[in-house]
Amino acid sequence: MKKICLIHTGGTFGMMPAEPTHVLAPADIRNLITGYLPEIEKIAQVDFEVAFNLDSANIQPHHWQLLGNIIQKNYSNYDGFVIIHGTDAMVYTACALSFMLQGLNKPVILTGSQRPLALIRSDARSNLINSIELATHDIPEVAIFFGTYLFRGNRAVKISSTSYEAFASPNYPELAEVGLDILLSDYILSGGDKLIFHDRFKNSVFSFRFFPGLNPDFLDFIIHSSLEAVVVEALGVGNLAILENSIIPWIESMTKAGKIVVICSQSAYGYIDLELYECGRKISDAGGIPAADMTPTAAIVKLMYLLGTYPQQPDEIRNNFLKPIAGEISEKIN
Ligand code: ASP
């Protein structure tokens, strides 16, 4: 029988309606799971670890490090890892783990639920059982299972705050579909030979969404701050204003100051192409880096990882930003 390490980090999954206020409060996850889901022992030998118990909005990079360390320490003892996590910040943790656990050769699956396990009609039950089952398969990726599908974690986006199909990966096919059978796709990465663990993140990253009327004067503070990299969510294939309220002088100043400006898209599907329009070409000439088909989340976390790995080396960050680490970017469109 396969051995799975089940790591709890918090979120709605384990919460209980606390009388008399009905405010959701953390519950004893181990008792909760064995009480509600005794059948998991039929799928695998499951050991429990409680990393922390937080609403995922409170998760910080040091929590990613803690989680990565638990996996690294227990790596050779288990066939796979399942992480119970709040849905809100799940994609950020998934991106971080995918960059931390390079050369992975076993599954690390994050899951959670929209409704607590202890409530009727909860999605927690099927999400956890399917995740444990998937973690017994040969899926050497950091992935998210939710609803019906398994997604590459660093390609996923949370698309619904209420639906039981809360995630999607617009720019990459699902890794598996769970119905009557478990159907694994051909898009799963091959496993690495040896785990190489990286746990340095630097949070000197900022992000904003461009909109018509955005006054670039409000962005000047970034040039004079200790921020080192900015992810701009641009329009379509990567367009920003170049006439009235032009963003170009700001990108030029950022580049001159040795700071990184990455261009992502507000569109969920497709990729950045800074050669297609004059707006894009000017961004590129000013030093903007196209994020290809990376999600804005993956771009932010990748910059945090690169800033931690190559401190004070903007050229190294520029050179490495478009190189895939864990399938977060499609090679053919770089
Ligand atoms: N606020 C919760 C969290 O992300 C929501 C959830 O678990 O779905 O931790």
CSV table of C-alpha atoms and ligand atoms in Angstrom, one decimal:
chain,number,residue,atom,x,y,z
A,1,MET,CA,0.0,0.0,0.0
A,2,LYS,CA,1.3,3.5,-0.9
A,3,LYS,CA,2.3,5.9,1.8
A,4,ILE,CA,0.8,9.5,1.7
A,5,CYS,CA,1.7,12.4,3.9
A,6,LEU,CA,-1.4,14.6,4.4
A,7,ILE,CA,-0.4,18.1,5.5
A,8,HIS,CA,-2.9,20.5,6.9
A,9,THR,CA,-2.5,24.3,6.5
A,10,GLY,CA,-6.0,25.6,7.2
A,11,GLY,CA,-8.8,27.1,5.1
A,12,THR,CA,-12.5,26.4,5.0
A,13,PHE,CA,-12.0,22.6,4.7
A,14,GLY,CA,-11.4,22.0,8.4
A,15,MET,CA,-13.5,24.7,9.9
A,16,MET,CA,-16.5,24.0,12.2
A,17,PRO,CA,-19.5,26.2,12.8
A,18,ALA,CA,-18.7,27.4,16.3
A,19,GLU,CA,-21.7,27.8,18.5
A,20,PRO,CA,-23.3,30.1,19.4
A,21,THR,CA,-21.9,32.7,17.0
A,22,HIS,CA,-21.7,30.4,13.9
A,23,VAL,CA,-18.3,31.9,13.1
A,24,LEU,CA,-16.1,29.3,11.5
A,25,ALA,CA,-13.3,28.3,13.8
A,26,PRO,CA,-10.3,25.9,13.3
A,27,ALA,CA,-11.1,22.3,14.3
A,28,ASP,CA,-8.9,19.4,15.2
A,29,ILE,CA,-8.2,18.3,11.6
A,30,ARG,CA,-7.0,14.8,12.4
A,31,ASN,CA,-10.1,13.8,14.4
A,32,LEU,CA,-12.3,15.5,11.8
A,33,ILE,CA,-10.8,13.7,8.9
A,34,THR,CA,-10.7,10.2,10.5
A,35,GLY,CA,-14.2,10.8,11.8
A,36,TYR,CA,-15.7,11.9,8.5
A,37,LEU,CA,-13.5,10.0,6.1
A,38,PRO,CA,-12.4,6.7,7.7
A,39,GLU,CA,-12.3,5.1,4.2
A,40,ILE,CA,-9.1,7.0,3.3
A,41,GLU,CA,-7.2,4.2,4.9
A,42,LYS,CA,-8.4,1.9,2.2
A,43,ILE,CA,-6.7,4.1,-0.5
A,44,ALA,CA,-3.3,4.5,1.2
A,45,GLN,CA,-1.5,4.6,4.5
A,46,VAL,CA,-2.0,8.2,5.4
A,47,ASP,CA,0.1,10.1,8.0
A,48,PHE,CA,-1.0,13.5,9.2
A,49,GLU,CA,1.1,16.6,9.6
A,50,VAL,CA,-0.3,20.0,10.8
A,51,ALA,CA,2.0,22.7,9.3
A,52,PHE,CA,-0.3,25.6,10.5
A,53,ASN,CA,-3.9,26.5,10.5
A,54,LEU,CA,-4.6,29.7,8.7
A,55,ASP,CA,-7.0,31.4,6.4
A,56,SER,CA,-4.9,31.3,3.3
A,57,ALA,CA,-5.1,35.1,3.0
A,58,ASN,CA,-2.7,35.1,6.0
A,59,ILE,CA,-0.1,32.9,4.3
A,60,GLN,CA,3.3,34.6,3.9
A,61,PRO,CA,6.5,33.4,2.0
A,62,HIS,CA,7.9,32.0,5.3
A,63,HIS,CA,4.8,29.6,5.4
A,64,TRP,CA,5.8,28.4,1.9
A,65,GLN,CA,9.3,27.7,3.3
A,66,LEU,CA,7.9,25.8,6.2
A,67,LEU,CA,5.7,23.7,3.9
A,68,GLY,CA,8.6,23.1,1.5
A,69,ASN,CA,10.8,22.0,4.4
A,70,ILE,CA,8.2,19.5,5.7
A,71,ILE,CA,8.1,18.0,2.2
A,72,GLN,CA,11.8,18.0,1.8
A,73,LYS,CA,12.4,16.4,5.2
A,74,ASN,CA,9.8,13.7,4.6
A,75,TYR,CA,10.5,13.3,0.9
A,76,SER,CA,12.0,9.8,0.9
A,77,ASN,CA,9.4,8.4,3.4
A,78,TYR,CA,6.3,8.9,1.2
A,79,ASP,CA,5.0,8.1,-2.2
A,80,GLY,CA,3.1,11.4,-2.4
A,81,PHE,CA,2.0,14.5,-0.5
A,82,VAL,CA,-1.5,16.0,-0.2
A,83,ILE,CA,-1.9,19.5,1.2
A,84,ILE,CA,-5.2,20.8,2.6
A,85,HIS,CA,-5.2,24.5,1.9
A,86,GLY,CA,-7.5,27.5,1.7
A,87,THR,CA,-8.7,28.1,-1.8
A,88,ASP,CA,-8.1,31.8,-1.8
A,89,ALA,CA,-4.3,31.8,-2.0
A,90,MET,CA,-3.9,28.2,-3.1
A,91,VAL,CA,-2.4,29.1,-6.5
A,92,TYR,CA,0.3,31.2,-4.9
A,93,THR,CA,1.4,28.4,-2.6
A,94,ALA,CA,1.3,26.0,-5.6
A,95,CYS,CA,3.6,28.3,-7.6
A,96,ALA,CA,6.0,28.7,-4.7
A,97,LEU,CA,6.2,24.9,-4.1
A,98,SER,CA,6.7,24.2,-7.8
A,99,PHE,CA,9.8,26.5,-7.8
A,100,MET,CA,11.0,25.2,-4.5
A,101,LEU,CA,10.8,21.5,-5.3
A,102,GLN,CA,12.8,21.3,-8.5
A,103,GLY,CA,13.5,17.8,-9.9
A,104,LEU,CA,10.3,16.5,-8.1
A,105,ASN,CA,9.5,12.8,-8.9
A,106,LYS,CA,6.3,12.3,-6.8
A,107,PRO,CA,3.0,14.0,-6.5
A,108,VAL,CA,2.4,17.1,-4.3
A,109,ILE,CA,-1.3,17.8,-4.6
A,110,LEU,CA,-3.1,20.8,-3.0
A,111,THR,CA,-6.8,20.7,-2.4
A,112,GLY,CA,-9.4,22.3,-0.2
A,113,SER,CA,-13.1,23.0,-0.3
A,114,GLN,CA,-15.7,25.7,-0.7
A,115,ARG,CA,-17.8,24.2,2.1
A,116,PRO,CA,-16.4,22.7,5.4
A,117,LEU,CA,-16.1,18.9,5.6
A,118,ALA,CA,-18.4,19.0,8.6
A,119,LEU,CA,-21.3,20.5,6.7
A,120,ILE,CA,-23.8,18.6,4.5
A,121,ARG,CA,-23.3,18.9,0.8
A,122,SER,CA,-19.6,19.6,1.4
A,123,ASP,CA,-17.2,19.3,-1.5
A,124,ALA,CA,-14.4,18.6,1.0
A,125,ARG,CA,-15.1,14.8,1.0
A,126,SER,CA,-14.7,14.1,-2.7
A,127,ASN,CA,-11.8,16.6,-3.1
A,128,LEU,CA,-9.8,14.9,-0.4
A,129,ILE,CA,-10.5,11.4,-1.4
A,130,ASN,CA,-9.7,12.0,-5.0
A,131,SER,CA,-6.6,13.9,-4.1
A,132,ILE,CA,-5.3,11.0,-2.0
A,133,GLU,CA,-6.1,8.6,-4.8
A,134,LEU,CA,-4.3,10.8,-7.3
A,135,ALA,CA,-1.3,11.1,-5.0
A,136,THR,CA,-0.8,7.3,-5.4
A,137,HIS,CA,-0.3,7.7,-9.2
A,138,ASP,CA,2.8,8.7,-11.1
A,139,ILE,CA,2.2,12.4,-11.3
A,140,PRO,CA,5.6,14.1,-10.5
A,141,GLU,CA,4.1,17.6,-10.3
A,142,VAL,CA,2.9,20.2,-7.8
A,143,ALA,CA,-0.8,20.1,-8.7
A,144,ILE,CA,-4.2,21.4,-7.6
A,145,PHE,CA,-7.2,19.0,-7.5
A,146,PHE,CA,-10.6,20.6,-7.2
A,147,GLY,CA,-14.0,19.5,-8.3
A,148,THR,CA,-13.4,17.2,-11.3
A,149,TYR,CA,-9.9,18.1,-12.5
A,150,LEU,CA,-6.3,18.0,-11.6
A,151,PHE,CA,-4.4,21.2,-12.7
A,152,ARG,CA,-0.7,22.1,-12.9
A,153,GLY,CA,-0.5,24.3,-9.8
A,154,ASN,CA,1.6,27.0,-11.4
A,155,ARG,CA,-0.9,27.3,-14.3
A,156,ALA,CA,-4.0,27.4,-12.2
A,157,VAL,CA,-6.3,30.3,-11.4
A,158,LYS,CA,-9.1,30.5,-8.9
A,159,ILE,CA,-12.1,31.3,-11.2
A,160,SER,CA,-15.0,31.1,-8.7
A,161,SER,CA,-15.4,32.1,-5.1
A,162,THR,CA,-18.5,29.9,-4.8
A,163,SER,CA,-18.6,27.1,-7.4
A,164,TYR,CA,-17.4,23.6,-6.6
A,165,GLU,CA,-15.4,23.9,-9.9
A,166,ALA,CA,-13.4,26.8,-8.5
A,167,PHE,CA,-10.2,26.4,-10.5
A,168,ALA,CA,-9.1,26.3,-14.1
A,169,SER,CA,-5.8,26.4,-16.0
A,170,PRO,CA,-6.7,28.5,-19.1
A,171,ASN,CA,-3.3,28.2,-20.8
A,172,TYR,CA,-2.6,24.6,-20.1
A,173,PRO,CA,-4.6,21.3,-20.4
A,174,GLU,CA,-5.8,19.6,-17.3
A,175,LEU,CA,-3.4,16.9,-15.9
A,176,ALA,CA,-6.3,14.5,-15.1
A,177,GLU,CA,-10.0,14.2,-15.1
A,178,VAL,CA,-11.8,12.3,-12.3
A,179,GLY,CA,-15.1,10.8,-13.1
A,180,LEU,CA,-16.1,7.1,-13.1
A,181,ASP,CA,-12.4,6.5,-13.9
A,182,ILE,CA,-9.3,8.6,-13.4
A,183,LEU,CA,-8.0,9.7,-16.8
A,184,LEU,CA,-4.4,11.0,-16.7
A,185,SER,CA,-3.5,13.3,-19.6
A,186,ASP,CA,-0.3,13.2,-21.7
A,187,TYR,CA,0.6,16.7,-20.4
A,188,ILE,CA,2.1,15.6,-17.1
A,189,LEU,CA,5.8,16.5,-16.7
A,190,SER,CA,8.4,13.8,-16.5
A,191,GLY,CA,9.9,13.3,-13.0
A,192,GLY,CA,13.4,14.5,-12.1
A,193,ASP,CA,16.3,12.5,-10.9
A,194,LYS,CA,17.0,14.3,-7.7
A,195,LEU,CA,15.1,16.8,-5.6
A,196,ILE,CA,16.9,20.2,-5.6
A,197,PHE,CA,15.4,22.3,-2.9
A,198,HIS,CA,15.3,26.1,-3.1
A,199,ASP,CA,13.6,28.1,-0.4
A,200,ARG,CA,14.6,31.7,-0.9
A,201,PHE,CA,12.0,34.3,-1.7
A,202,LYS,CA,12.2,38.1,-1.6
A,203,ASN,CA,9.0,40.0,-1.5
A,204,SER,CA,10.3,43.3,-3.1
A,205,VAL,CA,7.7,42.7,-5.8
A,206,PHE,CA,4.7,44.9,-6.7
A,207,SER,CA,1.8,44.4,-9.2
A,208,PHE,CA,-0.9,46.5,-10.6
A,209,ARG,CA,-3.6,46.4,-13.3
A,210,PHE,CA,-3.5,48.9,-16.1
A,211,PHE,CA,-6.7,50.7,-16.9
A,212,PRO,CA,-7.7,53.6,-19.2
A,213,GLY,CA,-7.0,56.8,-17.3
A,214,LEU,CA,-4.2,55.4,-15.1
A,215,ASN,CA,-2.0,58.4,-14.2
A,216,PRO,CA,1.6,57.3,-14.4
A,217,ASP,CA,2.6,60.0,-11.8
A,218,PHE,CA,1.1,57.7,-9.2
A,219,LEU,CA,3.6,55.0,-10.2
A,220,ASP,CA,6.7,57.2,-9.5
A,221,PHE,CA,7.0,56.1,-5.9
A,222,ILE,CA,8.1,52.7,-7.2
A,223,ILE,CA,11.1,54.1,-8.9
A,224,HIS,CA,12.4,55.6,-5.7
A,225,SER,CA,11.4,52.7,-3.4
A,226,SER,CA,13.2,49.5,-2.5
A,227,LEU,CA,10.9,47.5,-4.8
A,228,GLU,CA,12.9,45.6,-7.4
A,229,ALA,CA,10.3,44.1,-9.7
A,230,VAL,CA,6.8,45.0,-10.9
A,231,VAL,CA,4.2,42.8,-12.7
A,232,VAL,CA,1.9,44.9,-14.9
A,233,GLU,CA,-1.4,43.4,-15.9
A,234,ALA,CA,-1.7,44.9,-19.4
A,235,LEU,CA,-4.4,44.7,-22.0
A,236,GLY,CA,-4.7,41.9,-24.5
A,237,VAL,CA,-1.3,40.7,-25.9
A,238,GLY,CA,0.5,43.3,-23.7
A,239,ASN,CA,-0.7,46.8,-24.5
A,240,LEU,CA,-0.5,50.0,-22.3
A,241,ALA,CA,-1.1,53.6,-23.1
A,242,ILE,CA,1.6,55.3,-25.2
A,243,LEU,CA,-0.1,58.6,-26.0
A,244,GLU,CA,-2.0,60.4,-23.2
A,245,ASN,CA,-0.9,59.2,-19.8
A,246,SER,CA,1.9,57.2,-21.5
A,247,ILE,CA,3.4,54.5,-19.3
A,248,ILE,CA,6.6,54.3,-21.4
A,249,PRO,CA,8.6,57.0,-19.5
A,250,TRP,CA,7.9,55.1,-16.3
A,251,ILE,CA,9.1,51.8,-17.8
A,252,GLU,CA,12.3,53.6,-19.1
A,253,SER,CA,13.0,55.0,-15.6
A,254,MET,CA,12.4,51.7,-14.0
A,255,THR,CA,14.8,50.0,-16.4
A,256,LYS,CA,17.4,52.7,-15.9
A,257,ALA,CA,17.1,52.2,-12.1
A,258,GLY,CA,17.9,48.5,-12.6
A,259,LYS,CA,14.4,47.4,-11.8
A,260,ILE,CA,12.4,44.7,-13.6
A,261,VAL,CA,9.1,45.4,-15.3
A,262,VAL,CA,7.2,42.2,-16.4
A,263,ILE,CA,4.2,42.5,-18.7
A,264,CYS,CA,1.3,40.0,-18.2
A,265,SER,CA,-2.2,40.0,-19.6
A,266,GLN,CA,-5.6,40.8,-18.1
A,267,SER,CA,-6.9,38.1,-20.5
A,268,ALA,CA,-6.9,34.6,-19.0
A,269,TYR,CA,-6.2,32.9,-22.3
A,270,GLY,CA,-3.5,33.5,-24.8
A,271,TYR,CA,0.0,35.0,-24.4
A,272,ILE,CA,1.9,38.3,-24.5
A,273,ASP,CA,3.3,39.4,-27.9
A,274,LEU,CA,5.1,42.8,-27.7
A,275,GLU,CA,5.8,42.7,-31.4
A,276,LEU,CA,2.2,42.9,-32.6
A,277,TYR,CA,1.3,46.5,-31.9
A,278,GLU,CA,3.2,49.8,-31.6
A,279,CYS,CA,2.2,50.0,-27.9
A,280,GLY,CA,3.9,46.6,-27.3
A,281,ARG,CA,7.0,47.5,-29.3
A,282,LYS,CA,7.5,50.7,-27.2
A,283,ILE,CA,7.1,48.7,-24.0
A,284,SER,CA,9.7,46.2,-25.2
A,285,ASP,CA,12.1,49.0,-26.3
A,286,ALA,CA,11.7,50.6,-22.9
A,287,GLY,CA,12.9,47.4,-21.2
A,288,GLY,CA,9.5,45.6,-20.4
A,289,ILE,CA,9.8,41.8,-20.3
A,290,PRO,CA,6.9,39.8,-21.8
A,291,ALA,CA,5.6,37.1,-19.5
A,292,ALA,CA,4.5,34.8,-22.5
A,293,ASP,CA,1.6,32.7,-21.3
A,294,MET,CA,2.5,32.7,-17.6
A,295,THR,CA,-0.3,33.7,-15.2
A,296,PRO,CA,0.2,36.9,-13.3
A,297,THR,CA,0.4,34.8,-10.1
A,298,ALA,CA,3.2,32.6,-11.5
A,299,ALA,CA,5.0,35.8,-12.7
A,300,ILE,CA,4.8,37.4,-9.2
A,301,VAL,CA,6.0,34.3,-7.4
A,302,LYS,CA,8.7,33.5,-9.9
A,303,LEU,CA,10.1,37.0,-9.5
A,304,MET,CA,10.1,36.5,-5.7
A,305,TYR,CA,11.9,33.3,-6.2
A,306,LEU,CA,14.5,34.8,-8.7
A,307,LEU,CA,15.0,37.8,-6.4
A,308,GLY,CA,15.8,35.5,-3.6
A,309,THR,CA,18.0,33.3,-5.7
A,310,TYR,CA,19.9,36.1,-7.5
A,311,PRO,CA,20.1,38.9,-5.0
A,312,GLN,CA,21.1,42.3,-6.6
A,313,GLN,CA,21.5,40.7,-10.0
A,314,PRO,CA,18.9,42.1,-12.3
A,315,ASP,CA,20.6,40.7,-15.4
A,316,GLU,CA,20.4,37.2,-14.0
A,317,ILE,CA,16.7,37.7,-13.3
A,318,ARG,CA,16.1,39.0,-16.8
A,319,ASN,CA,18.0,36.0,-18.2
A,320,ASN,CA,16.1,33.5,-16.2
A,321,PHE,CA,12.6,34.9,-16.1
A,322,LEU,CA,11.5,33.3,-19.4
A,323,LYS,CA,13.2,29.9,-18.7
A,324,PRO,CA,10.7,27.3,-17.6
A,325,ILE,CA,11.4,25.9,-14.1
A,326,ALA,CA,8.4,23.7,-13.6
A,327,GLY,CA,6.2,24.0,-16.7
A,328,GLU,CA,4.9,27.4,-15.7
A,329,ILE,CA,5.6,28.8,-19.2
A,330,SER,CA,5.3,27.3,-22.7
A,331,GLU,CA,8.7,27.1,-24.4
A,332,LYS,CA,7.5,27.5,-28.0
A,333,ILE,CA,6.2,31.1,-27.5
A,334,ASN,CA,9.2,32.6,-25.7
B,1,ASP,N1,-10.8,32.1,3.1
B,1,ASP,C1,-10.6,30.7,2.9
B,1,ASP,C2,-9.1,30.4,2.6
B,1,ASP,O1,-8.6,30.6,1.6
B,1,ASP,C3,-11.4,30.2,1.8
B,1,ASP,C4,-11.3,28.7,1.5
B,1,ASP,O2,-10.7,28.0,2.2
B,1,ASP,O3,-11.9,28.3,0.5
B,1,ASP,O4,-8.4,30.1,3.5
